[in-house]
Coordinates of C-alpha atoms in Angstrom, one line a residue:
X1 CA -37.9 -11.7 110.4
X2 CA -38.8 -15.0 109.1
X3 CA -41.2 -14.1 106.4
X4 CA -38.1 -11.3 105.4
X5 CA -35.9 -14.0 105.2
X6 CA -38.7 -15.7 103.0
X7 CA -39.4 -12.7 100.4
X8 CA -35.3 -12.7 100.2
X9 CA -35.2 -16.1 99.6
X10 CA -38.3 -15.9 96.5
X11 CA -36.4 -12.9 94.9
X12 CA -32.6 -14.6 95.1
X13 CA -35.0 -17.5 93.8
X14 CA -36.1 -15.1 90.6
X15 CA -32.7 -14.2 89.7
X16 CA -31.2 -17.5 89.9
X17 CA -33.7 -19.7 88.6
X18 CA -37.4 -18.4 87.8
X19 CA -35.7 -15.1 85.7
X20 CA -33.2 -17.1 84.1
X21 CA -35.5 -19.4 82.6
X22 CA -36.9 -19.6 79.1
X23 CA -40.4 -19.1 77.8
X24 CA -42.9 -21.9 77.6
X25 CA -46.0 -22.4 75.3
X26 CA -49.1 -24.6 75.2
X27 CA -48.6 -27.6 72.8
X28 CA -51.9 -29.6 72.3
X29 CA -51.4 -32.7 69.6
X30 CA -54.8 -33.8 68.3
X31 CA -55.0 -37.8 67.4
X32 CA -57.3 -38.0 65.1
X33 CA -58.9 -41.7 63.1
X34 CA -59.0 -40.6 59.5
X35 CA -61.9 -43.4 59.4
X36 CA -63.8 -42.0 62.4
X37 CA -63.0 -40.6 65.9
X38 CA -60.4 -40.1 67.8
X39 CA -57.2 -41.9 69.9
X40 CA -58.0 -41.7 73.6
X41 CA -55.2 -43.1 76.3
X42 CA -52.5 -42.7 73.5
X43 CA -48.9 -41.5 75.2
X44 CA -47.0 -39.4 72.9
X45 CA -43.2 -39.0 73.7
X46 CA -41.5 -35.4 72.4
X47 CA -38.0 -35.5 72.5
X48 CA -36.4 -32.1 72.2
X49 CA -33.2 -31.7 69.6
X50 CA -31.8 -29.3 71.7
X51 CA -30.8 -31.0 75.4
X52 CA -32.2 -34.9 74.3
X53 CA -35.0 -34.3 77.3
X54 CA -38.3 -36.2 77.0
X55 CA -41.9 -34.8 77.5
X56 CA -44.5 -36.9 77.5
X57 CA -48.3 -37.0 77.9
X58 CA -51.3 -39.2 76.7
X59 CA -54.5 -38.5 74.9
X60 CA -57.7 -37.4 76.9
X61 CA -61.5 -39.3 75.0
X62 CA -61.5 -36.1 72.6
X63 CA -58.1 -37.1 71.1
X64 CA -56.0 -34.4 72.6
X65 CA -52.8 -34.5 74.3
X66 CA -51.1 -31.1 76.1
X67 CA -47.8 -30.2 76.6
X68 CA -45.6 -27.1 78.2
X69 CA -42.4 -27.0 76.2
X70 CA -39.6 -24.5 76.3
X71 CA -39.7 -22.2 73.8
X72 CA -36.6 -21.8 70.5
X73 CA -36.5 -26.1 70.0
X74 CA -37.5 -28.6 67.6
X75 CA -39.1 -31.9 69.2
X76 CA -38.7 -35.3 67.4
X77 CA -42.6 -37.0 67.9
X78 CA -43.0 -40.8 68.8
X79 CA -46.6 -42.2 68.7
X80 CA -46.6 -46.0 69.0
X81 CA -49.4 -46.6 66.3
X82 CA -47.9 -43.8 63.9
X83 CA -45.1 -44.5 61.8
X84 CA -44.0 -41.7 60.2
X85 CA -40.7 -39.0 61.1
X86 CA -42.1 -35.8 62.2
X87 CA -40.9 -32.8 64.1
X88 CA -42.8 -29.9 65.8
X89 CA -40.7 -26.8 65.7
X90 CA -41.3 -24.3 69.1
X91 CA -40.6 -21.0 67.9
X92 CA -38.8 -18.1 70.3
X93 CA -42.2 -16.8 71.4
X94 CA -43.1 -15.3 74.5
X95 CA -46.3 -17.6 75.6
X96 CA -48.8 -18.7 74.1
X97 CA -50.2 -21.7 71.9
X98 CA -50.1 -23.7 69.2
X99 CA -52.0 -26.7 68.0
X100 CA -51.0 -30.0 65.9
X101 CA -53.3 -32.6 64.6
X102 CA -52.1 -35.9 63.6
X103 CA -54.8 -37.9 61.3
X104 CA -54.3 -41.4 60.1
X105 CA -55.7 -44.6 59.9
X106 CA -55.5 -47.1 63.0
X107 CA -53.3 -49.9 61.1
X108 CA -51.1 -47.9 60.0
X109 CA -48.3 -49.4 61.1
X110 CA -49.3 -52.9 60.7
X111 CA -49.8 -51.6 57.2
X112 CA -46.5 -50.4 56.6
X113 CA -44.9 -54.0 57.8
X114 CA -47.4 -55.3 55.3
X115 CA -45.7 -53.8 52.7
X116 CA -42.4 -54.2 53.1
X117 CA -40.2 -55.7 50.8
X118 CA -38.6 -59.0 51.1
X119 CA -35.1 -59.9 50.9
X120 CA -35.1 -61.0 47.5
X121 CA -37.3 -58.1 46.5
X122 CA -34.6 -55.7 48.0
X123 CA -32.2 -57.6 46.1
X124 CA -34.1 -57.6 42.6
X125 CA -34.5 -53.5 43.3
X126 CA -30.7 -53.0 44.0
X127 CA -29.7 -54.7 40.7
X128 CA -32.2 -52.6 38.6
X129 CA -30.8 -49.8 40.0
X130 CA -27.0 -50.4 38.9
X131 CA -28.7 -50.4 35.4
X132 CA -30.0 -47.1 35.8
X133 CA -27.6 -43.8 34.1
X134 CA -25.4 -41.9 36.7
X135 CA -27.2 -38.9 36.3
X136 CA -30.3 -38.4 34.6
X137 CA -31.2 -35.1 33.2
X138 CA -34.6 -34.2 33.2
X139 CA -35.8 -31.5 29.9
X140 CA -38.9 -30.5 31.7
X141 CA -40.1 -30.3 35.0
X142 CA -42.4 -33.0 34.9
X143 CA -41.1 -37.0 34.1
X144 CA -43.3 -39.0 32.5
X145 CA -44.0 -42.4 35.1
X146 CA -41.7 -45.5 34.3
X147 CA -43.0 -47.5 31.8
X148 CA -40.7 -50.8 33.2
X149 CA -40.4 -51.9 37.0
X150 CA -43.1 -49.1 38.0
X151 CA -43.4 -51.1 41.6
X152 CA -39.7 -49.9 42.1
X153 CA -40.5 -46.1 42.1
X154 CA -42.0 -43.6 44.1
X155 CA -43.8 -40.9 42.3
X156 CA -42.4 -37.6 43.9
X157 CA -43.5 -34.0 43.6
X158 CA -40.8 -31.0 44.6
X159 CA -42.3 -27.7 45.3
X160 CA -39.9 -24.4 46.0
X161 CA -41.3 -21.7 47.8
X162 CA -38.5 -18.4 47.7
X163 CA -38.2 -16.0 50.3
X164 CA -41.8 -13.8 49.9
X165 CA -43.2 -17.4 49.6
X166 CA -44.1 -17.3 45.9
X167 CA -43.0 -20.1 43.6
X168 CA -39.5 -20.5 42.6
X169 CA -39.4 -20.6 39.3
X170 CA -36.6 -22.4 37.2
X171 CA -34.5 -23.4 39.8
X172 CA -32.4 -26.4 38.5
X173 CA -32.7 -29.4 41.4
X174 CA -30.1 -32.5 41.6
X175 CA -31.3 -35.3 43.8
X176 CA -29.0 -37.8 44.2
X177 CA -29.6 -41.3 46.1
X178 CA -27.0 -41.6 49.3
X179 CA -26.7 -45.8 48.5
X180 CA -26.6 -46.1 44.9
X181 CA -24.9 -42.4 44.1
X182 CA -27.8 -41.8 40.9
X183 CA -28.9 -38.6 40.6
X184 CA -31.8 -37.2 39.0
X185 CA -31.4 -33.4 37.8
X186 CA -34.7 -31.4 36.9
X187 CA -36.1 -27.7 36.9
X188 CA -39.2 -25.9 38.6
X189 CA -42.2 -25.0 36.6
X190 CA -43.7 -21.3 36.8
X191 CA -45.5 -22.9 39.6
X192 CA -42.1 -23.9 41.5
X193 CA -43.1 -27.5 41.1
X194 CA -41.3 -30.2 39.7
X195 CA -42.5 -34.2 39.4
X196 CA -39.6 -37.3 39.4
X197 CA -39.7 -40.7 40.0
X198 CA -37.1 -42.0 42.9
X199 CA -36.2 -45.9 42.9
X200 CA -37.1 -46.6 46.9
X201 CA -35.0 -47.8 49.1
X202 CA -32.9 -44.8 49.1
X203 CA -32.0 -41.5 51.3
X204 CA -32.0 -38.7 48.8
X205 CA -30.4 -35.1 48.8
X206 CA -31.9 -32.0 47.5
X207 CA -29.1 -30.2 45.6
X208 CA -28.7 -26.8 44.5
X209 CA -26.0 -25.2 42.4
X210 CA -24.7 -22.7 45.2
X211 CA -26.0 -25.3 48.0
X212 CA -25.4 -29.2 48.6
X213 CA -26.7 -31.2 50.7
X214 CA -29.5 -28.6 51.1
X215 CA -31.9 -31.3 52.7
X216 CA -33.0 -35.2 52.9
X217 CA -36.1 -37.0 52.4
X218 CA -35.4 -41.1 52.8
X219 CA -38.0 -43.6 50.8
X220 CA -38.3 -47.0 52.3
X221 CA -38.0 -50.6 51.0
X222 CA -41.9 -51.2 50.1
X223 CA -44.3 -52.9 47.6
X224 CA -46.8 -49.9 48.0
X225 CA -47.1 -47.1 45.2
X226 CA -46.7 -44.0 47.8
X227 CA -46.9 -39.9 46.5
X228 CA -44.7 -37.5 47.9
X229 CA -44.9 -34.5 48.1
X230 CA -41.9 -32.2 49.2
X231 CA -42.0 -28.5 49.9
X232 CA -39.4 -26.4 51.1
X233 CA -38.2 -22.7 51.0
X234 CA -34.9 -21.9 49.5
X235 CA -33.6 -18.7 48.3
X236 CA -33.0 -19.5 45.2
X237 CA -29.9 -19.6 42.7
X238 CA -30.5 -16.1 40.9
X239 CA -31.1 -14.4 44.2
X240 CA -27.7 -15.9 45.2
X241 CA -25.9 -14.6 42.1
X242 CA -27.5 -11.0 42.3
X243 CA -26.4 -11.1 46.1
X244 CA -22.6 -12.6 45.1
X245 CA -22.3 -10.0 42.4
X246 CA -23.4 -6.9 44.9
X247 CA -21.2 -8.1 47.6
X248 CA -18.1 -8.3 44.9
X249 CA -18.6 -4.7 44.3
X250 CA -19.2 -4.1 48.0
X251 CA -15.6 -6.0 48.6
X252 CA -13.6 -4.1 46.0
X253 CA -14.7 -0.8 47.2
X254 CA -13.4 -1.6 50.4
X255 CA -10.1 -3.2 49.4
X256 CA -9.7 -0.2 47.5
X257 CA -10.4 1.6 50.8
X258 CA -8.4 -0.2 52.9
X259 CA -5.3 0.3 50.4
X260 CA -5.3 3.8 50.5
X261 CA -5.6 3.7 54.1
X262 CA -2.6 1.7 54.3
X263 CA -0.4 3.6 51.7
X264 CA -1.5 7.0 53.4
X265 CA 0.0 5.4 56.9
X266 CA 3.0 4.2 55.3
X267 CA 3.5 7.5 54.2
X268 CA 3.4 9.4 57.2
X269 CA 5.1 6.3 58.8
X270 CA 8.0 7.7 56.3
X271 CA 7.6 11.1 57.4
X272 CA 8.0 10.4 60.8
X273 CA 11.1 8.1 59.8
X274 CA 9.6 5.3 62.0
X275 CA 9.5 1.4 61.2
X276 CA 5.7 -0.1 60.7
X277 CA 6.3 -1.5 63.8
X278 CA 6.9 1.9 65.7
X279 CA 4.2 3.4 63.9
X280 CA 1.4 1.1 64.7
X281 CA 2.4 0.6 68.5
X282 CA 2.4 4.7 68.5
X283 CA -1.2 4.2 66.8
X284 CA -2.7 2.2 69.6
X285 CA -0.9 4.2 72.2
X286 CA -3.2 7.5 70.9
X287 CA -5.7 5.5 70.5
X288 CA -5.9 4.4 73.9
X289 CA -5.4 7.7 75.2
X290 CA -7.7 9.5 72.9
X291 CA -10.3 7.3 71.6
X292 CA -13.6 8.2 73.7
X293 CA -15.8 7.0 70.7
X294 CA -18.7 4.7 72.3
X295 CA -18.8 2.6 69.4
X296 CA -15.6 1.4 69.8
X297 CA -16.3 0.2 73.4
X298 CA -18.2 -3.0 72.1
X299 CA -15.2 -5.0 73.9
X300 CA -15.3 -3.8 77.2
X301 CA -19.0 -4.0 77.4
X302 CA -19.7 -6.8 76.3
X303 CA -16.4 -8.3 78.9
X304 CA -18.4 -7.2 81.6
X305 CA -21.8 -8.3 80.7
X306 CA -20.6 -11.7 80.7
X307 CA -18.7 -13.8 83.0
X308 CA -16.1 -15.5 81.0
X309 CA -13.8 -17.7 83.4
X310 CA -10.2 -18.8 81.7
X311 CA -10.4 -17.3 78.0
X312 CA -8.5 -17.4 74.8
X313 CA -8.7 -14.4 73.5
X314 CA -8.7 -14.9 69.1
X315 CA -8.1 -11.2 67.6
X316 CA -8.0 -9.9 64.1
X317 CA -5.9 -7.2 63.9
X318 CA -6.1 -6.8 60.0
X319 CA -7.7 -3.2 58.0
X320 CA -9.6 -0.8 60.2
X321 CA -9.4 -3.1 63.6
X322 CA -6.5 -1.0 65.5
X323 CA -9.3 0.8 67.6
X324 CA -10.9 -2.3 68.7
X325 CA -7.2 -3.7 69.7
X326 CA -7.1 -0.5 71.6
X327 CA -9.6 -0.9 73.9
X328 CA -9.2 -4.8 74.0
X329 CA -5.8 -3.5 75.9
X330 CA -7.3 -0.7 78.0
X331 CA -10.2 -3.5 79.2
X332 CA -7.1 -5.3 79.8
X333 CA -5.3 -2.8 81.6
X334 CA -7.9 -2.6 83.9
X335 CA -8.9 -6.2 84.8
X336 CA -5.3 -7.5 84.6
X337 CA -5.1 -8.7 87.9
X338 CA -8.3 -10.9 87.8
X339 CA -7.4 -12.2 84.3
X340 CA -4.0 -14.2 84.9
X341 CA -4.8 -16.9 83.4
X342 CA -6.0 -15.1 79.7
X343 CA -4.5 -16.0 76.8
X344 CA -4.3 -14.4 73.6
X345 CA -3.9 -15.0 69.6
X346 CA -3.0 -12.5 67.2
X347 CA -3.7 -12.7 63.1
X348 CA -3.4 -10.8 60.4
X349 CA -4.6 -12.7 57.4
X350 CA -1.0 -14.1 56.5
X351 CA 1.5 -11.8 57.5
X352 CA 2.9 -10.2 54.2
X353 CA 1.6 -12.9 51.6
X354 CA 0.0 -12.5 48.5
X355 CA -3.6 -13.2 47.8
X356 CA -3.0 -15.1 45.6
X357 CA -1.1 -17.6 47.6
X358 CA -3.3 -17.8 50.4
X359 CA -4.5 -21.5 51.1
X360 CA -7.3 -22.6 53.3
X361 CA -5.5 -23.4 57.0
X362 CA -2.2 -22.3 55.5
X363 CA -2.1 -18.9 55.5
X364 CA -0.5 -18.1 58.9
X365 CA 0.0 -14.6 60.1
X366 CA -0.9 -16.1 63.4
X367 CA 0.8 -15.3 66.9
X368 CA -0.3 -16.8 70.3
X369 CA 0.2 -15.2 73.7
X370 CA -0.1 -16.6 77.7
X371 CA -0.8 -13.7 79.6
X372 CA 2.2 -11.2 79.9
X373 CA 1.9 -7.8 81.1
X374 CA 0.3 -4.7 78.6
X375 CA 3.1 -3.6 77.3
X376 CA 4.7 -6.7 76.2
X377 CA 0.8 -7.4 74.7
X378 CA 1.5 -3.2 73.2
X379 CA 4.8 -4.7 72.0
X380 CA 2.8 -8.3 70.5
X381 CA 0.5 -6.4 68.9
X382 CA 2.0 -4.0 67.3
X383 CA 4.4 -6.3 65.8
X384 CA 1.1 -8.3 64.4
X385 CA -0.1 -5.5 62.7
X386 CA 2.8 -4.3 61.2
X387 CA 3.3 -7.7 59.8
X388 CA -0.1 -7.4 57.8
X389 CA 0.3 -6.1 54.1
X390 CA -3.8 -5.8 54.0
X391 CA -4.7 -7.7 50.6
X392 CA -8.2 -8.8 50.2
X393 CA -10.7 -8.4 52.8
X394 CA -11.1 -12.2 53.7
X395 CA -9.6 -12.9 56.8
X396 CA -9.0 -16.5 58.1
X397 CA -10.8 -16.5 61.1
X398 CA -11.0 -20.3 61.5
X399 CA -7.4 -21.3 60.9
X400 CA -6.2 -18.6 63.5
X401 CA -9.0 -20.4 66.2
X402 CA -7.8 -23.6 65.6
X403 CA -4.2 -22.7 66.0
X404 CA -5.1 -20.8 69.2
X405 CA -6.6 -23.8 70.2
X406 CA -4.2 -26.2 69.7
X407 CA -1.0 -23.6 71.1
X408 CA -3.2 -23.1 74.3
X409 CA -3.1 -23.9 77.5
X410 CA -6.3 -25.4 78.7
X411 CA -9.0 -23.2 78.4
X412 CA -12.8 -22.7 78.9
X413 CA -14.1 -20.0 77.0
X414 CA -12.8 -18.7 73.3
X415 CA -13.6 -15.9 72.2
X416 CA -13.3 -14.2 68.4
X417 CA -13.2 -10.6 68.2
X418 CA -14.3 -10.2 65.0
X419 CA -14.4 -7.6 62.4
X420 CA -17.9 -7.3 61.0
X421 CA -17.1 -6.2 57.8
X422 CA -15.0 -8.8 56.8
X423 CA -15.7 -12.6 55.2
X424 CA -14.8 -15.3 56.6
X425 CA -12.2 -16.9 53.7
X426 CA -12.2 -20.6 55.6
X427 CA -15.6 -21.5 57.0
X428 CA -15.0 -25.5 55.7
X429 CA -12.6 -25.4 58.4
X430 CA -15.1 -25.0 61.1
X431 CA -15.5 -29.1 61.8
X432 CA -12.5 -28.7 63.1
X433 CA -13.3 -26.6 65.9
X434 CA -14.1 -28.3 69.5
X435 CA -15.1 -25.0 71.4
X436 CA -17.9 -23.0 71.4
X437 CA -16.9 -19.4 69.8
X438 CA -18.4 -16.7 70.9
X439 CA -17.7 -13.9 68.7
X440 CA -17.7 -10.2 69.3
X441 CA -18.6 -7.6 66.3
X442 CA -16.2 -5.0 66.2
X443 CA -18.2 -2.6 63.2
X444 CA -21.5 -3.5 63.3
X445 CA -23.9 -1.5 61.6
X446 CA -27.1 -3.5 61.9
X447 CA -25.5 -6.2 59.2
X448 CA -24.0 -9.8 60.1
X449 CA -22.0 -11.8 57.7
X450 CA -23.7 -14.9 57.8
X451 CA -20.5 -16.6 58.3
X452 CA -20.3 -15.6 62.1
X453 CA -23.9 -16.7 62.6
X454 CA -23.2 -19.8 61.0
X455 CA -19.7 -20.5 63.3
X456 CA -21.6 -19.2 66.1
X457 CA -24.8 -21.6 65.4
X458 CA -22.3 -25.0 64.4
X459 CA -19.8 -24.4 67.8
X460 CA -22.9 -23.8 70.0
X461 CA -21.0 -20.1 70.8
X462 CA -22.7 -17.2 71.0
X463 CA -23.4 -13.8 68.7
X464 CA -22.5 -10.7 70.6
X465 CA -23.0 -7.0 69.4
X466 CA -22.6 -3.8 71.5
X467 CA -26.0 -3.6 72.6
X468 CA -26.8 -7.4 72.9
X469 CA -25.6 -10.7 73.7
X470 CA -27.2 -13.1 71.5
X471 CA -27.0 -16.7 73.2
X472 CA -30.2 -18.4 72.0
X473 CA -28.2 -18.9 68.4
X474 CA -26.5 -22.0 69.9
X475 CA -30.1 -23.4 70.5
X476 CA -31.9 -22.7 67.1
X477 CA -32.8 -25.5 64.4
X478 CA -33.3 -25.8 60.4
X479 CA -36.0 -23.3 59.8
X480 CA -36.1 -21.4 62.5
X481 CA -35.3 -17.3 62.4
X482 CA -33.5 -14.5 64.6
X483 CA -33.5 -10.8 64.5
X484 CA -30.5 -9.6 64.9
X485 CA -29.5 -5.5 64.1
X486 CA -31.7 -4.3 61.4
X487 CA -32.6 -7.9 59.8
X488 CA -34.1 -11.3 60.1
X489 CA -32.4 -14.7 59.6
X490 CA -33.5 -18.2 58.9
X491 CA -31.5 -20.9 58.8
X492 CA -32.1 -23.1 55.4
X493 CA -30.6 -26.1 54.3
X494 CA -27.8 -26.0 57.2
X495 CA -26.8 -22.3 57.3
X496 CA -28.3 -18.7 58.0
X497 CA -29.6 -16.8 55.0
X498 CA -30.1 -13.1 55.1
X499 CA -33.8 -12.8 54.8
X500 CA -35.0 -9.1 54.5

């Protein structure tokens, strides 16, 4: 009996604990004296970007320093006697190992204080700087060095890798300096390479046409003459365009599909000689009845694969989303009396306004519910989507989350019921969000908008598809990828790009 209660004990143990946890792999950081040898009894400290938790471990006499580390995470390394940033990015692997080797000289940090500048040499730097052009445009991808105040530059080379890693060729980069507000604009050679000179002193963002802020490289106060060399991957600006310009068509046709859907149901609306209103509640009310389709189940199942405790419910009810309403009511039909503290929010992409007039987190068509029985929800919902003249396929997502929000009740778990198909018109509204979204894809075909990734990544929410519940998202860092459907993702320079 007691070594049953044991095995019992190990297996609740698996589920609750051992099962649940995340993969590990086999870090080993090398230490190694660029003038000879190695550092032995040298603690490096790895601090995780994730969850802020510390891992630590010291050097054995060959240099070498081990580590287990959960898997999907980016650690921050400190090394007392190194003095540069550097990060170790932990990819979402099952096992395994990887190796790191560190290799510089023993004074390097005395060597940096060596070099700092003074006071009055920071002060000289700063005035030469207000002297300098607001923005500098470069006619070539290389800049010849500075022939004045050379000790006040850092010679710095840019390389762009695209997508299929090959070089990224005439891609137009602004860097501008965070104190001073210069910037420097010059282009990629056929190699993908492009060579400035950067006053020091300064943090500095890469800058592309279609994205800002892209990434940072800070150059410190100091009387040295450093080279550096930047490389990162980017997409690129005419792969953006080809992508914006497919997607345009892409949109239209489905406007144009979307409008005749929505003349041919005011039609028969007509024929029937029932209101919008009538018409749409009698559209969910077949649907619910009739709708067996397994593809329009993605609600219910992905309800009951997680436990969500106290949730505001955010649903778009715009286009081609009445089936997905449907079952949201039949799920909650059936777990009504366990869900009394649910609440709901309704929008339609701003009732019946024009396109035209639709401003960011002021285009409304947005109706919040406590919980009320189903057929006052029928009644709520129908009214909704009755209210919606269609438009453009943009929907504001955001706007209606933050209203639900802010109209709600206390609440612990918010969740977007989202139609895949559709853009999200207000992402720049997402700061203002406070809750982690978890959004459902009502439509998906093996495609994500990058715009739910991106809220789902930002919030700390989650992605969830019919078949899978994609919660990792909310722990994933700059360059770091994730299959989801029938593609990859990476995030680059702050948001998910579409990859293959």
């Amino acid at each position: 009996m007691k070594n049953t209660f044991l095995l019992l004990f190990l297996i609740i143990g698996c589920f609750t604990s051992v099962c649940a946890q995340e993969y590990h792999v086999e870090l080993s950081i090398t230490l190694k004296n660029y003038t000879g040898g190695f550092y032995k009894n040298q603690e490096i400290k790895l601090t995780s970007k994730t969850d802020g938790k510390i891992f630590k471990a010291s050097t054995n006499k060959d240099g070498v320093a081990s580590f287990k580390l959960p898997t999907d995470d980016v650690y921050t390394v400190y090394i007392s006697n190194y003095s540069r940033k550097r990060d170790v990015i932990v990819p979402n692997i099952r096992g395994g190992s990887m190796k790191n080797t560190f290799s510089y000289a023993p004074d390097m940090v005395e060597i940096q204080k060596k070099f700092e500048m003074s006071a009055n040499e920071k002060l000289e730097l700063k005035t030469f700087i207000t002297t300098l052009p607001d923005t500098l445009k470069l006619k070539s991808s290389q800049k010849a060095p500075p022939t004045v105040n050379k000790k006040f530059y850092a010679r710095t080379s840019i390389q762009l890798k695209d997508l299929k890693n090959g070089p990224l060729t005439d891609e137009i980069i602004t860097i501008t300096g965070e104190k001073s507000n210069k910037s420097i604009q010059t282009i990629t050679d056929y190699k993908g390479m492009a060579l400035v000179y950067l006053p020091k002193g300064d943090t500095y963002s890469i800058n592309f046409i279609y994205n800002k802020n892209y990434a940072k490289y800070t150059i410190d106060y100091s009387k040295a003459s450093p080279v550096i060399k930047l490389r990162y991957s980017y997409i690129g600006t005419a792969q953006i365009k080809k992508r914006k310009e497919i997607e345009k068509l892409r949109l239209a046709r489905l406007e144009e599909e979307l409008k005749k859907e929505e003349e041919a149901f005011k039609s028969e609306c007509d024929r029937l000689g029932l209101t919008l209103e009538e018409c749409r509640k009698r559209e969910i009310e077949e649907l619910m009845e009739y709708n067996t389709d397994e593809e329009n189940q993605v609600i219910t199942k992905v309800m009951d694969r997680n436990n969500w405790k106290n949730k505001l419910v955010v649903c778009d009810l715009t286009g081609s989303m009445s089936p997905y309403s449907a079952e949201l009511f039949i799920w909650y039909a059936l777990n009504m009396s366990k869900e009394k503290d649910i609440q709901f929010t309704f929008f339609n992409d701003g009732d019946d306004m024009e396109d035209e007039n639709k401003m960011i987190g002021e285009t409304g068509g947005i109706y919040y519910s406590s919980a009320i029985g189903t057929d006052q929800l029928l009644n709520l919902s129908a009214k909704v989507a009755a209210a919606g003249s269609g438009g453009d396929v943009e929907e504001n997502d955001v706007e209606a989350i933050i209203r639900a929000s802010s109209a709600a009740q206390p609440f612990k778990n918010l969740i977007l019921i989202a139609d895949s198909d559709s853009p999200v018109r207000d992402m720049e509204l997402l700061e203002n969000v406070k809750h982690p979204i978890h959004v459902i894809l009502c439509g998906f075909d093996g495609t994500v908008y990058t715009d739910y990734l991106n809220m789902a990544w930002k919030t700390k929410g989650s992605i969830h598809t019919i078949e899978e519940d994609i919660t990792r998202i909310a722990r994933m860092s700059e360059g770091q990828s994730i299959k989801i459907g029938d593609h990859n993702y990476r995030i680059m320079g702050g948001s998910f790009i579409l990859i293959d």
